[in-house]
Structures are given as structure tokens and as C-alpha cells.
CSV table of C-alpha atoms and ligand atoms in Angstrom, one decimal:
chain,number,residue,atom,x,y,z
A,109,MET,CA,22.8,56.7,120.1
A,110,SER,CA,24.0,59.6,117.9
A,111,GLU,CA,23.5,59.3,114.2
A,112,GLY,CA,25.0,62.6,113.2
A,113,ASP,CA,24.5,66.4,113.9
A,114,ARG,CA,21.2,66.8,115.9
A,115,VAL,CA,20.1,63.2,114.9
A,116,VAL,CA,19.8,60.6,117.6
A,117,THR,CA,18.2,57.1,117.8
A,118,HIS,CA,16.6,55.9,121.0
A,119,LEU,CA,16.1,52.2,121.7
A,120,PHE,CA,13.1,50.8,123.5
A,121,GLU,CA,12.4,47.3,124.6
A,122,CYS,CA,9.7,45.6,122.6
A,123,LYS,CA,6.9,44.2,124.8
A,124,GLU,CA,5.3,42.2,122.0
A,125,ILE,CA,5.0,38.4,122.8
A,126,GLY,CA,7.2,36.6,120.3
A,127,TYR,CA,9.6,39.5,119.9
A,128,ARG,CA,11.8,38.7,122.9
A,129,GLY,CA,15.1,40.7,122.6
A,130,TRP,CA,13.8,43.0,119.8
A,131,ARG,CA,13.9,46.7,120.2
A,132,TRP,CA,12.0,49.7,118.8
A,133,ALA,CA,14.5,52.1,117.3
A,134,VAL,CA,13.1,55.6,117.2
A,135,THR,CA,15.1,58.2,115.3
A,136,VAL,CA,14.5,61.9,116.1
A,137,ALA,CA,16.1,65.0,114.7
A,138,ARG,CA,16.2,68.7,115.3
A,139,ALA,CA,16.8,71.3,112.5
A,140,SER,CA,19.5,73.9,113.1
A,141,ARG,CA,18.3,76.8,115.3
A,142,SER,CA,15.0,75.1,115.8
A,143,LYS,CA,13.5,74.2,119.2
A,144,LEU,CA,11.2,71.5,117.7
A,145,VAL,CA,12.3,67.9,117.6
A,146,THR,CA,10.8,65.8,114.8
A,147,LEU,CA,10.3,62.1,114.6
A,148,ASP,CA,12.1,60.7,111.6
A,149,GLU,CA,11.3,57.0,111.7
A,150,THR,CA,10.5,54.0,114.0
A,151,VAL,CA,11.6,50.5,113.2
A,152,LEU,CA,11.7,47.2,115.0
A,153,LEU,CA,15.3,45.8,115.1
A,154,PRO,CA,16.7,42.6,116.5
A,155,GLY,CA,19.0,42.9,119.5
A,156,PRO,CA,21.9,40.7,120.4
A,157,ASP,CA,19.7,38.1,122.2
A,158,SER,CA,16.7,38.3,119.9
A,159,LEU,CA,15.0,35.2,118.5
A,160,GLN,CA,15.4,35.2,114.7
A,161,ALA,CA,14.4,33.0,111.8
A,162,PRO,CA,17.3,31.0,110.4
A,163,GLU,CA,18.9,32.3,107.3
A,164,TRP,CA,16.9,31.4,104.2
A,165,VAL,CA,18.4,28.7,102.1
A,166,PRO,CA,17.2,28.2,98.5
A,167,TRP,CA,15.3,25.0,97.9
A,168,SER,CA,17.9,23.7,95.5
A,169,ASP,CA,20.4,23.7,98.4
A,170,ARG,CA,18.0,22.2,100.8
A,171,LEU,CA,17.1,19.3,98.6
A,172,ARG,CA,18.4,15.9,99.7
A,173,PRO,CA,18.5,12.5,98.0
A,174,GLY,CA,15.2,10.8,98.5
A,175,ASP,CA,13.2,14.0,98.9
A,176,MET,CA,11.5,13.6,95.5
A,177,GLY,CA,8.1,11.9,95.5
A,178,PRO,CA,5.7,10.8,92.7
A,179,GLY,CA,4.7,13.7,90.5
A,180,ASP,CA,7.5,16.0,91.7
A,181,LEU,CA,9.5,17.9,89.1
A,182,LEU,CA,13.1,18.7,89.6
A,183,PRO,CA,14.3,21.2,86.9
A,184,THR,CA,18.0,21.1,86.2
A,185,GLU,CA,19.8,24.4,85.8
A,186,ALA,CA,21.2,25.3,82.5
A,187,ALA,CA,24.7,25.6,84.0
A,188,ASP,CA,24.5,22.3,86.0
A,189,LEU,CA,28.1,21.1,86.3
A,190,ARG,CA,27.1,17.5,86.2
A,191,LEU,CA,26.0,17.8,82.6
A,192,GLU,CA,27.5,18.9,79.4
A,193,PRO,CA,26.0,19.2,75.9
A,194,GLY,CA,25.5,16.0,74.0
A,195,PHE,CA,25.9,15.6,70.3
A,196,SER,CA,24.1,18.5,68.7
A,197,GLY,CA,23.4,16.9,65.3
A,198,GLU,CA,26.0,19.0,63.4
A,199,ASP,CA,27.6,16.3,61.4
A,200,THR,CA,30.8,17.7,59.9
A,201,PRO,CA,32.9,14.8,58.8
A,202,PRO,CA,36.7,15.4,58.8
A,203,PRO,CA,38.5,16.1,55.5
A,204,ASN,CA,39.2,13.0,53.3
A,205,SER,CA,36.5,11.1,55.2
A,206,ALA,CA,34.5,8.5,53.3
A,207,VAL,CA,31.4,10.6,54.0
A,208,THR,CA,32.6,14.0,52.8
A,209,ASP,CA,30.8,15.8,50.0
A,210,ALA,CA,33.3,14.4,47.5
A,211,VAL,CA,31.7,11.0,47.8
A,212,THR,CA,28.2,11.0,46.5
A,213,PRO,CA,25.6,9.0,48.4
A,214,GLN,CA,25.1,6.7,45.4
A,215,ALA,CA,28.8,6.0,45.2
A,216,LEU,CA,29.0,5.3,48.9
A,217,ALA,CA,26.1,2.9,48.7
A,218,GLU,CA,27.8,1.0,45.9
A,219,LEU,CA,31.0,0.9,47.8
A,220,VAL,CA,29.3,-0.5,50.9
A,221,GLU,CA,27.4,-3.1,48.8
A,222,ALA,CA,30.6,-4.3,47.1
A,223,GLU,CA,32.5,-4.6,50.4
A,224,ASP,CA,29.8,-6.3,52.4
A,225,ALA,CA,27.2,-8.2,50.4
A,226,GLU,CA,26.0,-9.9,53.5
A,227,GLU,CA,25.4,-6.6,55.1
A,228,THR,CA,23.3,-5.3,52.2
A,229,ASP,CA,21.0,-8.3,52.5
A,230,ARG,CA,20.1,-7.3,55.9
A,231,ASP,CA,16.7,-5.6,56.4
A,232,ASP,CA,18.1,-2.5,58.0
A,233,ALA,CA,16.0,0.7,58.4
A,234,THR,CA,19.1,2.9,58.4
A,235,PRO,CA,20.0,4.2,54.9
A,236,LEU,CA,23.4,3.2,53.7
A,237,THR,CA,24.4,6.8,53.4
A,238,GLU,CA,23.9,7.3,57.2
A,239,ARG,CA,26.0,4.4,58.3
A,240,GLY,CA,29.3,5.5,59.8
A,241,THR,CA,28.4,9.1,60.1
A,242,ILE,CA,29.2,10.9,63.3
A,243,ALA,CA,25.5,11.2,64.0
A,244,SER,CA,24.9,7.4,63.8
A,245,VAL,CA,28.0,6.7,65.9
A,246,ALA,CA,26.8,9.2,68.5
A,247,GLU,CA,23.4,7.6,68.5
A,248,GLU,CA,24.9,4.2,69.1
A,249,LEU,CA,27.0,5.5,72.0
A,250,GLY,CA,24.0,7.2,73.6
A,251,MET,CA,25.5,10.7,73.1
A,252,ARG,CA,22.7,12.0,70.9
A,253,ARG,CA,20.8,13.6,73.8
A,254,ALA,CA,20.5,17.3,74.6
A,255,ARG,CA,22.9,16.8,77.5
A,256,VAL,CA,25.0,14.0,78.8
A,257,LEU,CA,27.0,13.5,82.0
A,258,SER,CA,30.1,15.6,82.3
A,259,ARG,CA,33.4,14.4,83.6
A,260,TYR,CA,32.5,16.0,86.9
A,261,GLY,CA,29.1,14.2,86.9
A,262,LEU,CA,30.7,10.9,86.3
A,263,HIS,CA,33.2,11.5,89.1
A,264,ILE,CA,30.7,12.4,91.8
A,265,ALA,CA,28.4,9.5,90.8
A,266,ALA,CA,31.4,7.1,91.0
A,267,ASP,CA,32.3,8.5,94.4
A,268,ARG,CA,28.8,8.1,95.7
A,269,TRP,CA,28.4,4.5,94.5
A,270,ASP,CA,31.8,3.6,95.8
A,271,GLU,CA,30.9,4.9,99.2
A,272,SER,CA,27.7,2.7,99.4
A,273,PHE,CA,28.9,-0.4,97.5
A,274,GLY,CA,32.7,-0.1,97.4
A,275,ALA,CA,35.7,-2.0,98.6
A,276,LYS,CA,35.8,-0.2,102.0
A,277,THR,CA,32.4,-1.3,103.2
A,278,PRO,CA,32.2,-3.9,105.9
A,279,MET,CA,30.3,-6.2,103.6
A,280,ALA,CA,33.1,-6.1,101.0
A,281,GLN,CA,35.8,-6.6,103.6
A,282,ALA,CA,34.1,-9.8,104.8
A,283,ALA,CA,33.2,-11.1,101.3
A,284,PRO,CA,34.8,-14.3,100.1
A,285,ALA,CA,35.6,-12.8,96.6
A,286,PRO,CA,35.0,-9.5,94.8
A,287,CYS,CA,32.1,-8.7,92.4
A,288,VAL,CA,34.4,-8.7,89.4
A,289,SER,CA,34.5,-12.5,89.5
A,290,CYS,CA,30.8,-13.0,90.4
A,291,GLY,CA,28.4,-14.5,87.9
A,292,PHE,CA,25.6,-12.2,89.1
A,293,LEU,CA,27.4,-9.0,88.0
A,294,LEU,CA,25.9,-7.3,85.0
A,295,PRO,CA,28.4,-5.1,83.1
A,296,LEU,CA,27.7,-1.4,82.5
A,297,ALA,CA,28.2,0.5,79.2
A,298,GLY,CA,30.5,3.5,78.9
A,299,SER,CA,33.6,4.5,80.7
A,300,LEU,CA,32.3,3.5,84.2
A,301,ARG,CA,32.2,-0.2,83.2
A,302,GLN,CA,35.9,-0.3,84.1
A,303,ALA,CA,35.0,0.1,87.8
A,304,PHE,CA,31.3,-0.7,88.2
A,305,GLY,CA,28.5,-3.1,87.3
A,306,VAL,CA,25.0,-3.9,88.5
A,307,CYS,CA,24.3,-6.7,90.9
A,308,ALA,CA,21.6,-9.1,89.9
A,309,ASN,CA,21.5,-11.5,92.8
A,310,GLU,CA,18.1,-11.2,94.5
A,311,PHE,CA,19.6,-12.4,97.8
A,312,SER,CA,22.3,-9.8,97.9
A,313,PRO,CA,21.9,-6.5,99.7
A,314,ALA,CA,23.1,-4.8,96.5
A,315,ASP,CA,20.5,-6.4,94.2
A,316,GLY,CA,19.7,-3.9,91.4
A,317,ARG,CA,22.3,-1.5,92.7
A,318,VAL,CA,25.5,-0.2,91.0
A,319,VAL,CA,28.4,-1.9,92.7
A,320,SER,CA,32.1,-1.4,92.5
A,321,LEU,CA,34.0,-4.3,90.9
A,322,ALA,CA,35.9,-4.4,94.2
A,323,TYR,CA,32.7,-4.8,96.3
A,324,GLY,CA,31.6,-8.2,97.3
A,325,CYS,CA,29.1,-10.1,99.5
A,326,GLY,CA,28.5,-13.6,100.7
A,327,GLY,CA,26.2,-14.2,97.8
A,328,HIS,CA,29.1,-14.4,95.4
A,329,SER,CA,28.3,-17.0,92.8
A,330,GLU,CA,31.4,-19.0,93.5
A,331,ALA,CA,31.5,-18.4,97.2
A,332,ALA,CA,30.2,-21.7,98.5
A,333,ILE,CA,31.2,-24.7,96.5
A,334,MET,CA,29.2,-27.2,98.5
A,335,PRO,CA,31.5,-30.2,99.4
A,336,THR,CA,30.2,-33.6,98.7
A,337,PRO,CA,29.2,-35.3,101.9
A,338,PRO,CA,31.7,-37.9,103.0
A,339,ARG,CA,30.6,-41.6,102.9
A,340,PRO,CA,30.1,-42.9,106.4
A,341,ALA,CA,32.5,-45.6,107.5
A,342,PRO,CA,31.0,-49.0,108.1
A,343,HIS,CA,30.0,-49.7,111.7
A,344,VAL,CA,32.5,-51.6,113.8
A,345,LEU,CA,29.8,-52.8,116.2
A,346,ASP,CA,26.5,-53.7,114.8
A,347,GLU,CA,24.1,-52.1,117.2
A,348,LEU,CA,21.1,-52.5,115.0
A,349,GLY,CA,20.8,-56.2,114.5
A,350,ALA,CA,19.7,-58.6,117.3
A,351,ASP,CA,21.9,-61.4,118.7
A,352,ALA,CA,20.3,-64.7,119.8
A,353,PHE,CA,20.9,-65.1,123.5
A,354,PRO,CA,20.0,-68.6,125.0
A,355,LEU,CA,18.3,-68.5,128.4
A,356,GLY,CA,19.4,-71.9,129.5
A,357,PRO,CA,22.3,-74.3,128.8
A,358,PRO,CA,22.3,-75.8,125.4
A,359,ALA,CA,20.4,-79.1,125.1
A,360,ALA,CA,22.7,-82.2,124.9
A,361,ASP,CA,22.6,-83.8,121.5
A,362,GLY,CA,21.2,-87.4,121.3
B,90,LIG,S1,26.1,-11.2,94.5
B,90,LIG,FE1,27.5,-10.2,95.8
B,90,LIG,S2,29.5,-10.6,94.9
B,90,LIG,FE2,27.9,-11.0,93.4
B,90,LIG,S3,27.7,-9.2,92.2
B,90,LIG,FE3,26.2,-9.1,93.8
B,90,LIG,S4,27.2,-8.0,95.4
B,90,LIG,FE4,28.8,-8.6,94.0
């Protein structure tokens, strides 16, 4: 195989066990007007039928649900699309807000006390000046974490749960009623509560799992209203009692 002016590569079959189909490529060259041929390089190259290792795949792409074991750590990338920054702690109230700088903490405390005497009697660890701030609301909503689920993260979680415990599963199709009307359903917090809850029926296949409100199973709390057993009708023939049956003719009176 010519590589250029006075440069050629010869291919030799590799005889090493385990390198079936590989070839030694030996490149030789000759300088202009020289009669000597020099060896440039030798390299082992795969041929069209050679046995090769599969293409390397990063561990993060190879990971599958259920692969993690006790003690394993799974770092999340900084640019993970499933997450977005939570509330950073920068509390900048909007203009004209009750918690702007124009309102002193003392004045705010007096205002709150006057409006809600009952509230001020409460033994609350949160200072009055912090109530109603963006930070406290974010804390209450669970947003005061370094990162929270992004819209994309919510969507793929909902798709996953719907696939396992959704309306299209055979169990749901045969269920007497959906989870939304079941007494064993625990509601979720946040936006996903519109479509999902947690099943708390120990006899259900979905016990402890997030289920779609359209899912359902035979363990639905209202599925089997046991009918009261009907009262048996009185016997027409009394087969339990004994009838006296004389063996001879009745004795003549007198
Ligand atoms: S018991 Fe069945 S119907 Fe009720 S919440 Fe659980 S899965 Fe849904």
C-alpha cells in the first residue's frame, strides 16, 4: 500500500493467539537517490474481521436503576438537567412589600402583634421579623435547598411512575375503581399531587410506591362492600325432626 513518494506499508498477518484478524503494518521508505530502504514504523492494526473490544461507554451512561448498593456514592453533575438551583438565600423583597427596609423590624413586630394577638401568644421559635419573608416561604415549600427538581426532572419522574403504576397497566385496567377515590391513598406535596399519591395498602402491589391517581387495584378501599348474607327461608319439609311411626295397628280403645 503506497503512502506517498517512496513510502509504502506492507501488511502481515498476525500469528499471535487472541489477535485473530489483526495485521502488522510495516512502513518502509527510501530517500531520493538512495539505494537503502529504511524501516519507519511497525504497528499492529485491526483488520475488517478482527476481534475488538466494544466501544468504551462512560460509567454514567452504563448505570442502570437498581445498580446502586449500600455505601455506593453517585455524584450528580453540576449541569444535571433534572435539577435546578433552589432558593439561594438572597431575600430581596419586592418594592412596597411589608418587609422592605422602610418598615423597621420593631414596627413590623408591633403590626403583627396588633393584627393577631392569638398568634403572638404562640411559642414560636421563628422571630416575627422573619415571618412572611421569601426565605421563610421558600423554607416552608421545601425550596431552600442547594438544588431542587427542574421541570424536566419532574416530567421524567412522572413518566416513569406512570409507566409502572399508571392507568395503562393491566392492574389498573382490571381495577374496580381508581386510586383517586381510595382511602389508602396518601396525597403528595407540590405540583405532582395533581396526578400522583402514595399507596399505603399493605396488600396492594403498589404499597409504598408512588401511584397515578388513575391507577387502581383490587385492594381499593371501597371495592368490596360485603353484602349481608340473606336469611335462609324456613324449611318446607322438616327433615331434622323424627316422626312417630307405629309398627302395628292402633290398639282399640276400651
Ligand atoms: S390500594 Fe389499590 S386503589 Fe388503593 S391506593 Fe393502593 S393501589 Fe390505589
